[in-house]
């Protein structure tokens, strides 16, 4: 249950988090049928969740000799991958906010009596976002190596 909460902390659905927890604990490749049975969800729900996890590169499809079914396993090291994913999301959001504030800054007219106060606030916020983006870029570089 605690592993599921950890997955949800990284903005995974409860089904996705439960699947990651099951794959982590089982420490072996599982089919969609096996995973559906273990977490008490439909095969369709598991298939959708596994596709999402695969897109996020948190699970891998593996080949099992003698079987025509698809088997899945979690990537290693899982927590490093989750943290890298989270940092990339923060970095993307920080850049979006920075761009939005830059656009807002262009729309402020200097003849407005409140413009100096607004410009100061925006400048302070832009500086924070520059520093945050630089820090997140460094963390991303470290976690990708």
Short mmCIF file of C-alpha atoms in Angstrom, two decimals:
data_model
loop_
_atom_site.label_atom_id
_atom_site.label_comp_id
_atom_site.label_asym_id
_atom_site.label_seq_id
_atom_site.Cartn_x
_atom_site.Cartn_y
_atom_site.Cartn_z
CA UNK A 1 0.00 0.00 0.00
CA UNK A 2 2.84 2.38 0.81
CA UNK A 3 4.44 1.75 -2.58
CA UNK A 4 1.11 2.65 -4.20
CA UNK A 5 1.04 5.96 -2.29
CA UNK A 6 4.57 6.64 -3.50
CA UNK A 7 3.45 6.11 -7.10
CA UNK A 8 0.51 8.43 -6.63
CA UNK A 9 2.90 11.06 -5.28
CA UNK A 10 4.44 11.04 -8.76
CA UNK A 11 1.03 11.76 -10.35
CA UNK A 12 0.37 8.20 -11.44
CA UNK A 13 -3.18 6.89 -11.35
CA UNK A 14 -3.97 4.45 -8.55
CA UNK A 15 -4.01 1.58 -11.07
CA UNK A 16 -0.64 2.61 -12.50
CA UNK A 17 0.83 2.96 -9.01
CA UNK A 18 -0.54 -0.43 -7.94
CA UNK A 19 0.90 -2.08 -11.07
CA UNK A 20 4.33 -0.61 -10.40
CA UNK A 21 4.13 -1.80 -6.81
CA UNK A 22 3.14 -5.31 -7.88
CA UNK A 23 5.90 -5.53 -10.50
CA UNK A 24 8.41 -4.21 -7.96
CA UNK A 25 7.39 -6.63 -5.22
CA UNK A 26 6.96 -9.67 -7.48
CA UNK A 27 10.37 -9.02 -9.01
CA UNK A 28 9.45 -11.03 -12.11
CA UNK A 29 7.78 -10.47 -15.44
CA UNK A 30 3.98 -10.71 -15.44
CA UNK A 31 1.27 -10.88 -18.09
CA UNK A 32 -1.71 -8.55 -18.22
CA UNK A 33 -3.92 -11.39 -16.96
CA UNK A 34 -1.65 -12.03 -13.98
CA UNK A 35 -1.47 -8.35 -13.08
CA UNK A 36 -5.24 -7.91 -13.42
CA UNK A 37 -5.82 -10.81 -11.05
CA UNK A 38 -3.26 -9.54 -8.52
CA UNK A 39 -4.69 -6.02 -8.29
CA UNK A 40 -8.34 -6.91 -8.85
CA UNK A 41 -8.84 -4.81 -11.98
CA UNK A 42 -10.05 -5.67 -15.46
CA UNK A 43 -7.56 -6.67 -18.12
CA UNK A 44 -8.61 -3.58 -20.11
CA UNK A 45 -7.84 -1.24 -17.18
CA UNK A 46 -4.48 -2.95 -16.69
CA UNK A 47 -3.71 -2.72 -20.41
CA UNK A 48 -4.40 1.04 -20.45
CA UNK A 49 -2.30 1.59 -17.32
CA UNK A 50 0.58 -0.51 -18.67
CA UNK A 51 0.55 1.47 -21.93
CA UNK A 52 0.77 4.71 -19.91
CA UNK A 53 3.61 3.32 -17.79
CA UNK A 54 5.38 2.11 -20.90
CA UNK A 55 5.04 5.57 -22.46
CA UNK A 56 6.62 7.03 -19.31
CA UNK A 57 9.38 4.40 -19.64
CA UNK A 58 8.62 2.95 -16.21
CA UNK A 59 7.91 -0.59 -17.46
CA UNK A 60 9.41 -2.72 -20.19
CA UNK A 61 7.79 -5.39 -22.30
CA UNK A 62 9.88 -8.55 -22.21
CA UNK A 63 9.91 -11.70 -24.27
CA UNK A 64 9.43 -15.03 -22.52
CA UNK A 65 10.52 -18.11 -24.44
CA UNK A 66 7.65 -20.42 -25.30
CA UNK A 67 4.91 -17.86 -24.63
CA UNK A 68 2.96 -15.75 -27.10
CA UNK A 69 1.70 -13.39 -24.38
CA UNK A 70 3.28 -10.07 -23.56
CA UNK A 71 5.10 -9.90 -20.24
CA UNK A 72 6.01 -6.73 -18.41
CA UNK A 73 8.54 -5.78 -15.79
CA UNK A 74 9.45 -2.51 -14.08
CA UNK A 75 12.57 -0.66 -15.13
CA UNK A 76 15.60 -0.55 -12.88
CA UNK A 77 16.33 1.51 -10.88
CA UNK A 78 12.66 2.39 -10.52
CA UNK A 79 12.94 5.17 -7.93
CA UNK A 80 15.66 6.93 -9.90
CA UNK A 81 13.43 6.81 -12.98
CA UNK A 82 10.45 8.17 -11.02
CA UNK A 83 12.52 11.02 -9.58
CA UNK A 84 13.96 11.89 -13.00
CA UNK A 85 10.45 11.97 -14.43
CA UNK A 86 9.25 14.27 -11.62
CA UNK A 87 12.18 16.65 -12.01
CA UNK A 88 11.58 16.87 -15.78
CA UNK A 89 7.94 17.73 -15.11
CA UNK A 90 8.97 20.47 -12.66
CA UNK A 91 11.47 21.79 -15.20
CA UNK A 92 8.83 21.91 -17.94
CA UNK A 93 6.37 23.70 -15.65
CA UNK A 94 9.02 26.19 -14.51
CA UNK A 95 9.82 27.03 -18.12
CA UNK A 96 6.11 27.49 -18.92
CA UNK A 97 5.70 29.88 -16.01
CA UNK A 98 8.82 31.79 -17.03
CA UNK A 99 7.54 32.20 -20.60
CA UNK A 100 4.11 33.33 -19.37
CA UNK A 101 5.68 35.95 -17.11
CA UNK A 102 7.91 37.19 -19.95
CA UNK A 103 4.80 37.63 -22.11
CA UNK A 104 3.00 39.42 -19.28
CA UNK A 105 5.99 41.73 -18.84
CA UNK A 106 5.67 42.78 -22.50
CA UNK A 107 2.03 43.80 -21.99
CA UNK A 108 2.63 46.16 -19.06
CA UNK A 109 2.53 49.82 -20.03
CA UNK A 110 5.01 52.11 -18.31
CA UNK A 111 2.45 54.91 -18.08
CA UNK A 112 0.37 52.82 -15.67
CA UNK A 113 0.85 54.09 -12.06
CA UNK A 114 1.19 50.53 -10.77
CA UNK A 115 3.59 49.46 -13.51
CA UNK A 116 6.77 50.00 -11.47
CA UNK A 117 5.47 47.82 -8.63
CA UNK A 118 4.30 45.14 -11.08
CA UNK A 119 7.62 45.26 -12.99
CA UNK A 120 9.54 44.78 -9.73
CA UNK A 121 7.40 41.80 -8.74
CA UNK A 122 7.75 40.26 -12.19
CA UNK A 123 11.50 40.79 -12.23
CA UNK A 124 11.83 39.11 -8.84
CA UNK A 125 9.68 36.21 -9.93
CA UNK A 126 11.55 35.84 -13.23
CA UNK A 127 14.86 35.73 -11.37
CA UNK A 128 13.54 32.99 -9.09
CA UNK A 129 12.34 30.98 -12.10
CA UNK A 130 15.71 31.42 -13.87
CA UNK A 131 17.49 30.05 -10.80
CA UNK A 132 14.98 27.22 -10.36
CA UNK A 133 15.27 26.23 -14.04
CA UNK A 134 19.08 26.19 -13.79
CA UNK A 135 18.95 24.04 -10.66
CA UNK A 136 16.43 21.63 -12.18
CA UNK A 137 18.59 21.39 -15.32
CA UNK A 138 21.56 20.37 -13.17
CA UNK A 139 19.49 17.78 -11.31
CA UNK A 140 18.20 16.38 -14.61
CA UNK A 141 21.76 16.09 -15.91
CA UNK A 142 22.89 14.29 -12.75
CA UNK A 143 19.94 11.90 -12.69
CA UNK A 144 20.32 11.05 -16.39
CA UNK A 145 23.92 9.95 -15.98
#
